[in-house]
mmCIF file of C-alpha atoms in Angstrom:
data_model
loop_
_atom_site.group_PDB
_atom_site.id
_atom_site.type_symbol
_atom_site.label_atom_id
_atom_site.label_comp_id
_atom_site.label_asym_id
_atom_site.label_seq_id
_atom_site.Cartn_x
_atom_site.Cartn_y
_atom_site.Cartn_z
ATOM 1 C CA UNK E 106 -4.959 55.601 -5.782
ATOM 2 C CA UNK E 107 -1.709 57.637 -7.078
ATOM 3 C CA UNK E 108 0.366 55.409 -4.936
ATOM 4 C CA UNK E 109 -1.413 52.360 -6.976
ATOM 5 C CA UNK E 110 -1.094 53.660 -10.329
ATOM 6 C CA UNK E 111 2.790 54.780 -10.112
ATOM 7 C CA UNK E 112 3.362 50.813 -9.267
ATOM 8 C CA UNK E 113 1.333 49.857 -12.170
ATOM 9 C CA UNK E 114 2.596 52.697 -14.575
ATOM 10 C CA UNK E 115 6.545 52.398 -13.775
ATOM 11 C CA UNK E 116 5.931 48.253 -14.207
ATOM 12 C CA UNK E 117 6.950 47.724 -10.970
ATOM 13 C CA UNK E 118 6.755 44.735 -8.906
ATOM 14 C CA UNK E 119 3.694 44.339 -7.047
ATOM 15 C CA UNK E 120 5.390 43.344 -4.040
ATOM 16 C CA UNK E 121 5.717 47.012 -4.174
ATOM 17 C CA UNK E 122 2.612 47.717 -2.707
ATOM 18 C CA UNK E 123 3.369 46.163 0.535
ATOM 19 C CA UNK E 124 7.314 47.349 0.443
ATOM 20 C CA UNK E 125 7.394 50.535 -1.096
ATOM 21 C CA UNK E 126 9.540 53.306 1.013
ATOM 22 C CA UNK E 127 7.244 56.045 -0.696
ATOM 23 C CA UNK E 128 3.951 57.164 -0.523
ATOM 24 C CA UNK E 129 2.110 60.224 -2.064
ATOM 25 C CA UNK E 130 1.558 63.368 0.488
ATOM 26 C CA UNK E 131 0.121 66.409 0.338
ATOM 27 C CA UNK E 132 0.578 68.744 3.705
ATOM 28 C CA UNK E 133 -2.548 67.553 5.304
ATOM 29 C CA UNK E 134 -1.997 63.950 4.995
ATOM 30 C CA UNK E 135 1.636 64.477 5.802
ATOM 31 C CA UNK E 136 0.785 66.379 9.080
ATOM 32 C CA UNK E 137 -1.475 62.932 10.089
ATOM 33 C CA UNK E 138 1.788 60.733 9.054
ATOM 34 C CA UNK E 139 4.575 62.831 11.144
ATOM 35 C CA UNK E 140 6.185 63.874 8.049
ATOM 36 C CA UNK E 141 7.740 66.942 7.423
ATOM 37 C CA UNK E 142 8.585 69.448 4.730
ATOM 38 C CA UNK E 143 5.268 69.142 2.676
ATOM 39 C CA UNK E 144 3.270 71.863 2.081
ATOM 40 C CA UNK E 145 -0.257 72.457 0.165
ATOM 41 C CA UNK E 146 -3.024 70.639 -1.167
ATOM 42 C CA UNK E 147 -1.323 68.952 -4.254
ATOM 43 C CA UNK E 148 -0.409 65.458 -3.850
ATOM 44 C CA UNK E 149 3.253 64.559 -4.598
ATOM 45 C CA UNK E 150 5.576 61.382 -4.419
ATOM 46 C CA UNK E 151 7.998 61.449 -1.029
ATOM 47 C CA UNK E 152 9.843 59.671 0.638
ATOM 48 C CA UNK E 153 9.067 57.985 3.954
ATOM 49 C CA UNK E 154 11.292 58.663 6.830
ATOM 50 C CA UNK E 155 11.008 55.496 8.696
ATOM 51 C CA UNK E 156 10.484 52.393 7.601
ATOM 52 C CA UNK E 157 9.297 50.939 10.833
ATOM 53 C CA UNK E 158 6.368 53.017 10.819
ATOM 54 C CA UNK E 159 5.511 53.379 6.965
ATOM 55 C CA UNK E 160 5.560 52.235 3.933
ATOM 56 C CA UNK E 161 3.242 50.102 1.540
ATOM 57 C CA UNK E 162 -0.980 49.456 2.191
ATOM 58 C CA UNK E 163 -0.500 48.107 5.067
ATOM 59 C CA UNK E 164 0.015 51.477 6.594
ATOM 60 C CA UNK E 165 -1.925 53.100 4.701
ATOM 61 C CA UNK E 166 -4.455 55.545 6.713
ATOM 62 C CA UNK E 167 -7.452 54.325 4.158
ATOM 63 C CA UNK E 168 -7.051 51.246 4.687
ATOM 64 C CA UNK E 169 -6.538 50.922 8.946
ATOM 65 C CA UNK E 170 -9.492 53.392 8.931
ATOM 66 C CA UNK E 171 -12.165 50.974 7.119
ATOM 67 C CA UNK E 172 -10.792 48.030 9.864
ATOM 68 C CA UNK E 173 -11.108 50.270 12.723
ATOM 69 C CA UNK E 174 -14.257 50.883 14.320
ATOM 70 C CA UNK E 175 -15.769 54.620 15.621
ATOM 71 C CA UNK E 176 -14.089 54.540 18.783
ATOM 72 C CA UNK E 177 -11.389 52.271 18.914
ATOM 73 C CA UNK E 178 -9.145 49.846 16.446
ATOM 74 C CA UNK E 179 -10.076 46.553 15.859
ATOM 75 C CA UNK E 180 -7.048 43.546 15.318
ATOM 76 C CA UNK E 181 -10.464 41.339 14.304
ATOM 77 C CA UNK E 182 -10.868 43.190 11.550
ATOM 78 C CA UNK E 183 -7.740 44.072 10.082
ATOM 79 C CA UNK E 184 -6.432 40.314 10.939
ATOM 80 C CA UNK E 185 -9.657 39.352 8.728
ATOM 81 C CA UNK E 186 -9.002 41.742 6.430
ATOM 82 C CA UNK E 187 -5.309 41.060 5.769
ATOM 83 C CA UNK E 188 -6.330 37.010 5.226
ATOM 84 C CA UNK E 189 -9.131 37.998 2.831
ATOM 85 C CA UNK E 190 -7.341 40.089 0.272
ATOM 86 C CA UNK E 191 -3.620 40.021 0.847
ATOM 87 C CA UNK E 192 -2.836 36.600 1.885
ATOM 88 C CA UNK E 193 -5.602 34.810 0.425
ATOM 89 C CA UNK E 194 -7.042 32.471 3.394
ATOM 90 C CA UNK E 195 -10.258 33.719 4.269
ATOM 91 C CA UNK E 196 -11.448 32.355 7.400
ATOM 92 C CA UNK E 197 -14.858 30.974 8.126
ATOM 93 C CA UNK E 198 -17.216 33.028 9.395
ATOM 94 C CA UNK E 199 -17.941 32.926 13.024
ATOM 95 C CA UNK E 200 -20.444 30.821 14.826
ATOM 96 C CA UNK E 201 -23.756 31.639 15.888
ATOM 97 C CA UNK E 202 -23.971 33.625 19.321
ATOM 98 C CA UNK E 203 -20.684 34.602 19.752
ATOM 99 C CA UNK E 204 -21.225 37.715 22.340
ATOM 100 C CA UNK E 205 -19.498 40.855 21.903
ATOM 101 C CA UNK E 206 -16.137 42.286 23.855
ATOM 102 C CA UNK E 207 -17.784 43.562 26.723
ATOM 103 C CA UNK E 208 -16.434 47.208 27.561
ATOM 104 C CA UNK E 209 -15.465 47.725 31.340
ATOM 105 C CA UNK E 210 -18.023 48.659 33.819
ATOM 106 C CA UNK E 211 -18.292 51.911 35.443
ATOM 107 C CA UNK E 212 -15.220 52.104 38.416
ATOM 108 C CA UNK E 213 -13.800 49.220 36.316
ATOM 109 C CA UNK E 214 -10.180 49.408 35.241
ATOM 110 C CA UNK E 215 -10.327 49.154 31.121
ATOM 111 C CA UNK E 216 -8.852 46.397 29.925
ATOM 112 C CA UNK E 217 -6.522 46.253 26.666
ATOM 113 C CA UNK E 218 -8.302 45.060 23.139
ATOM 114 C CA UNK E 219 -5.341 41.790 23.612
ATOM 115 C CA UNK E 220 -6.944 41.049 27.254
ATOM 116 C CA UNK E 221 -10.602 40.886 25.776
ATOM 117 C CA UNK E 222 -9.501 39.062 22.919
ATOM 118 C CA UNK E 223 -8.078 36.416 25.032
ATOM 119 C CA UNK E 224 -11.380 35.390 26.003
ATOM 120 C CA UNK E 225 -12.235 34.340 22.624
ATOM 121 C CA UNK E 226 -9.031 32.318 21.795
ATOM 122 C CA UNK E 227 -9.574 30.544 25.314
ATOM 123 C CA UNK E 228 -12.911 29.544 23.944
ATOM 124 C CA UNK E 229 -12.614 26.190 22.110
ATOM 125 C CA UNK E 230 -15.521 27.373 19.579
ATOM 126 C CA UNK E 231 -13.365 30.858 18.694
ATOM 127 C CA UNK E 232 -9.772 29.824 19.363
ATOM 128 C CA UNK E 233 -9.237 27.771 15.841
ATOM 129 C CA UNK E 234 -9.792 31.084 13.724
ATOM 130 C CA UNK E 235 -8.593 33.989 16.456
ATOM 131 C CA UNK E 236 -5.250 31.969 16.671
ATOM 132 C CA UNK E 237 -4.787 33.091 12.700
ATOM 133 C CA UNK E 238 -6.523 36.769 12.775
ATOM 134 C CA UNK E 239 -5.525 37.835 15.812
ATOM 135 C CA UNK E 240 -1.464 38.016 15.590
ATOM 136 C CA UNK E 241 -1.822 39.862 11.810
ATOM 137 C CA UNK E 242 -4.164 42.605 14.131
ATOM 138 C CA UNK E 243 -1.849 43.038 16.758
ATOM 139 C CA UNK E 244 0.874 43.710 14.568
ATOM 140 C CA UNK E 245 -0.939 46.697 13.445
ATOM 141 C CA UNK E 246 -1.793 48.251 16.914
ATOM 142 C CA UNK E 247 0.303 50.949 16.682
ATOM 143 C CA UNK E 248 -1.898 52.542 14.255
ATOM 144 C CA UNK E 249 -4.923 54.446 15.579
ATOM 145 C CA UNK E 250 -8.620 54.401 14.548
ATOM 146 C CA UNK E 251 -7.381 56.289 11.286
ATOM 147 C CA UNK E 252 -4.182 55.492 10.989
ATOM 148 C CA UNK E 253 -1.961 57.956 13.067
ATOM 149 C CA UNK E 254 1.161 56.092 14.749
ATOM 150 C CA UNK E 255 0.624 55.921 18.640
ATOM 151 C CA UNK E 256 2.647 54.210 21.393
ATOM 152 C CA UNK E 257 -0.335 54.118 23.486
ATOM 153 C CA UNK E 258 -4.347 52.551 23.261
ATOM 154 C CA UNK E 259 -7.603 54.447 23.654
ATOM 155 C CA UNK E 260 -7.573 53.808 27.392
ATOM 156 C CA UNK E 261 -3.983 54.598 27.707
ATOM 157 C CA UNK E 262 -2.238 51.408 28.004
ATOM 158 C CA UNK E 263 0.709 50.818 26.052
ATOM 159 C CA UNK E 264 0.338 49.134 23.121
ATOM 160 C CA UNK E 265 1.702 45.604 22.627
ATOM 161 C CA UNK E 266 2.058 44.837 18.635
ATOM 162 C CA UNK E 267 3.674 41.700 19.121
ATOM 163 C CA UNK E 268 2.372 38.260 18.397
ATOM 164 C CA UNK E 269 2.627 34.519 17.501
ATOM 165 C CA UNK E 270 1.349 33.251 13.841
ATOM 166 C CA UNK E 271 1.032 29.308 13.918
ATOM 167 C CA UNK E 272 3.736 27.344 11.816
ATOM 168 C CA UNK E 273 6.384 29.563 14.767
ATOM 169 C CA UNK E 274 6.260 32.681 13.110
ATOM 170 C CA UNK E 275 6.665 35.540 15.904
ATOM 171 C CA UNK E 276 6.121 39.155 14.964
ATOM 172 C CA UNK E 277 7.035 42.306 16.767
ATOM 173 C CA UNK E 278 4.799 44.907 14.959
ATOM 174 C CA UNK E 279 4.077 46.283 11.888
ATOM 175 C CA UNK E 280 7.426 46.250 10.291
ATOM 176 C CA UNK E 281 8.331 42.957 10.850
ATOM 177 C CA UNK E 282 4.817 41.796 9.437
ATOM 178 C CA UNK E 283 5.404 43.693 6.557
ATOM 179 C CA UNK E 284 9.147 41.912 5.902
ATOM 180 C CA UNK E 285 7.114 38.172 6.664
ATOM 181 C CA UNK E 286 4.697 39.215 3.886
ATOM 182 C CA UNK E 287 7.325 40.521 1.679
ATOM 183 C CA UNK E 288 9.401 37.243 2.147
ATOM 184 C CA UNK E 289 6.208 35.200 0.917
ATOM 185 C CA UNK E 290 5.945 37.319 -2.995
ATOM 186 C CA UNK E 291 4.317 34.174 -4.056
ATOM 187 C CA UNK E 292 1.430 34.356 -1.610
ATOM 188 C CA UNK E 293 0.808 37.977 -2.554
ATOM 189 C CA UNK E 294 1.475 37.890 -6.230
ATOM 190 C CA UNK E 295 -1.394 34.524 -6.135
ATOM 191 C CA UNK E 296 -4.368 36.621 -3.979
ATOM 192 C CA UNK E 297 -3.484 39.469 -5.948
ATOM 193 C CA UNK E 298 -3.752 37.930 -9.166
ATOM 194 C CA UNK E 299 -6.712 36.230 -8.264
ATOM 195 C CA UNK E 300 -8.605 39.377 -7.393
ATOM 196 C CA UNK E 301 -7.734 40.949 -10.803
ATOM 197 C CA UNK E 302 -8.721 37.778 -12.741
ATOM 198 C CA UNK E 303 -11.959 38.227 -11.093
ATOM 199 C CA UNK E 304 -12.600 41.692 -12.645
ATOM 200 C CA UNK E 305 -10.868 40.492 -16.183
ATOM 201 C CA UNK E 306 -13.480 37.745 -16.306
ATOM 202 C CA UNK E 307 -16.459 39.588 -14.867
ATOM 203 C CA UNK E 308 -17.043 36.258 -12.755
ATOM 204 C CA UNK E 309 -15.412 34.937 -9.858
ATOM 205 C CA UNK E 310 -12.729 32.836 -9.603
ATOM 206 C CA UNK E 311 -13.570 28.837 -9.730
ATOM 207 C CA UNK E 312 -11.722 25.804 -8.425
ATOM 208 C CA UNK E 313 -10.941 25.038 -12.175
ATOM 209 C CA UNK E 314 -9.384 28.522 -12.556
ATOM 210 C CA UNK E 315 -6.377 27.565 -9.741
ATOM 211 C CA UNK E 316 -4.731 25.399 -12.589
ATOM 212 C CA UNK E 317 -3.874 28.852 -14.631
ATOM 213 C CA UNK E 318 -3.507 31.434 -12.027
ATOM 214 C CA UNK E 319 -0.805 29.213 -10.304
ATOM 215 C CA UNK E 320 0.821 29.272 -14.024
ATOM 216 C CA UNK E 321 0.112 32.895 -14.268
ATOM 217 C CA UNK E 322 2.136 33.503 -10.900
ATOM 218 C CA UNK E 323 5.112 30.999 -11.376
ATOM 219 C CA UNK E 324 5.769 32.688 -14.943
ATOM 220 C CA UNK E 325 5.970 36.340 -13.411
ATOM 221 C CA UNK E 326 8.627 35.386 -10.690
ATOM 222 C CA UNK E 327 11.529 35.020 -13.407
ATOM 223 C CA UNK E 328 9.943 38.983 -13.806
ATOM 224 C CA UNK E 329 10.141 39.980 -10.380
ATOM 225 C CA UNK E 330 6.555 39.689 -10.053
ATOM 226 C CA UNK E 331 6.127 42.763 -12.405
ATOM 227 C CA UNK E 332 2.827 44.343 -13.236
ATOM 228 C CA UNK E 333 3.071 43.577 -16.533
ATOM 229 C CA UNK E 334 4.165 39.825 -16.184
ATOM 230 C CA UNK E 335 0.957 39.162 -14.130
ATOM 231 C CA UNK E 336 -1.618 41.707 -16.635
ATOM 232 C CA UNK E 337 -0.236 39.961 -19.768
ATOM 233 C CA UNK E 338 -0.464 36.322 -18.078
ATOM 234 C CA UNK E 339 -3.964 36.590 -17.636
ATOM 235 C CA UNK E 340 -5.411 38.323 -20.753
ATOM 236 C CA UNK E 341 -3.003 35.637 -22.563
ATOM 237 C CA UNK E 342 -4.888 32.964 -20.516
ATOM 238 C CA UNK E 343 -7.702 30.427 -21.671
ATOM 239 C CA UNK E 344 -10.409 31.967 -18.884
ATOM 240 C CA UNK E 345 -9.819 35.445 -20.276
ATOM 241 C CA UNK E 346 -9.426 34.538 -24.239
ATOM 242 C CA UNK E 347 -12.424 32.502 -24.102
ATOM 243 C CA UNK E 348 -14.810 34.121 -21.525
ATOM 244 C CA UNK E 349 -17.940 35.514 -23.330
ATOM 245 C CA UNK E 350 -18.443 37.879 -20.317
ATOM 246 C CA UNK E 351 -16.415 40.803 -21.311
#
């Protein structure tokens, strides 16, 4: 929430919440990140010490915590996660009857989360939608159940964040996912804005809304993408100015 609101406060861009090389720490949550130096219970702005392992939401420990289950991380979910509300390609939801990853039996060697998962994308019925949520999960392997960085899986295999997107993207963890997002502002900026037109208009977003958010998006690039370029676009904006929801 701090981290959020210093983005939106200083007017920075928004791209800035996936790229940002600071975060806001107090000792407790900078014990869980491997960060040193901070001590006691009030929050303040640091910087991160590695790049390749922090930075922006997508390492966030909030946020890999609510796409993780109890006992063990979950690339379904955070791949689904990261296509619903940062990229803004929702897949479809899954078919009827699709059974669960089985765990291993008892004397049975575990397998990794990728090896189970493989099973699904060699099913005809799965493999159109696990091909596109699958990579973005992998990518963020090396962060446990809530968020910790790890070089090794709950069963002790080493963890293998690399992946293949279609269109021949290939990423090699969560940094370089990060940079692909990061090269793609408009993608972002468009989900993004999309999401806060929603709450702006008290309504969700409609075919007939695309029209104005695309406008609302290609006007804030000459600003960087700036908080304030995206905020004024869409209170300036027929939907908002003439919405009797608010």
């Amino acid at each position: 929430q701090l981290f959020v609101a210093d983005t939106v406060q200083s007017d920075s861009s928004v791209m800035e919440l996936l790229g940002a090389s600071h975060s806001y720490l107090n000792e407790r949550l900078a014990n869980h990140y491997g960060v040193e130096g901070i001590y006691g219970s009030r929050f303040r702005k640091t910087e991160l010490p590695d790049r390749n392992q922090r930075g922006g939401l997508l390492s966030q420990g909030a946020l890999l915590t609510v796409t993780s289950y109890p006992g063990r991380t979950s690339p379904v979910l955070r791949g689904k996660w990261l296509l619903d509300n940062m990229l803004g390609t929702p897949p479809p939801p899954p078919p009827a009857n699709v059974p669960i990853l089985p765990d291993a039996e008892a004397g049975e060697v575990p397998t990794s989360i990728r090896e189970r998962l493989a099973r699904h994308r060699a099913d005809p019925v799965c493999a159109s939608c696990h091909v596109v949520i699958d990579p973005l999960g992998f990518a963020l392997e090396n962060f446990d159940v809530i968020g910790g960085w790890r070089e090794h899986d709950e069963v002790g295999n080493l963890v293998d964040p690399d992946g293949s997107y279609p269109g021949g993207v290939e990423f090699s963890g969560f940094a370089d996912l990060r940079d692909w997002m990061l090269d793609r502002p408009e993608q972002f900026s468009h989900t993004l804005t999309e999401k806060l037109m929603t709450y702006a208009l008290g309504r969700r977003v409609e075919y007939y809304d695309q029209p104005v958010i695309r406008k609302i998006v290609s006007d804030a690039a000459d600003q960087n993408y700036s908080w304030s370029s995206l905020i004024t676009g869409i209170v300036m904006s027929p939907p908002f100015l003439m919405s009797t929801t608010r």
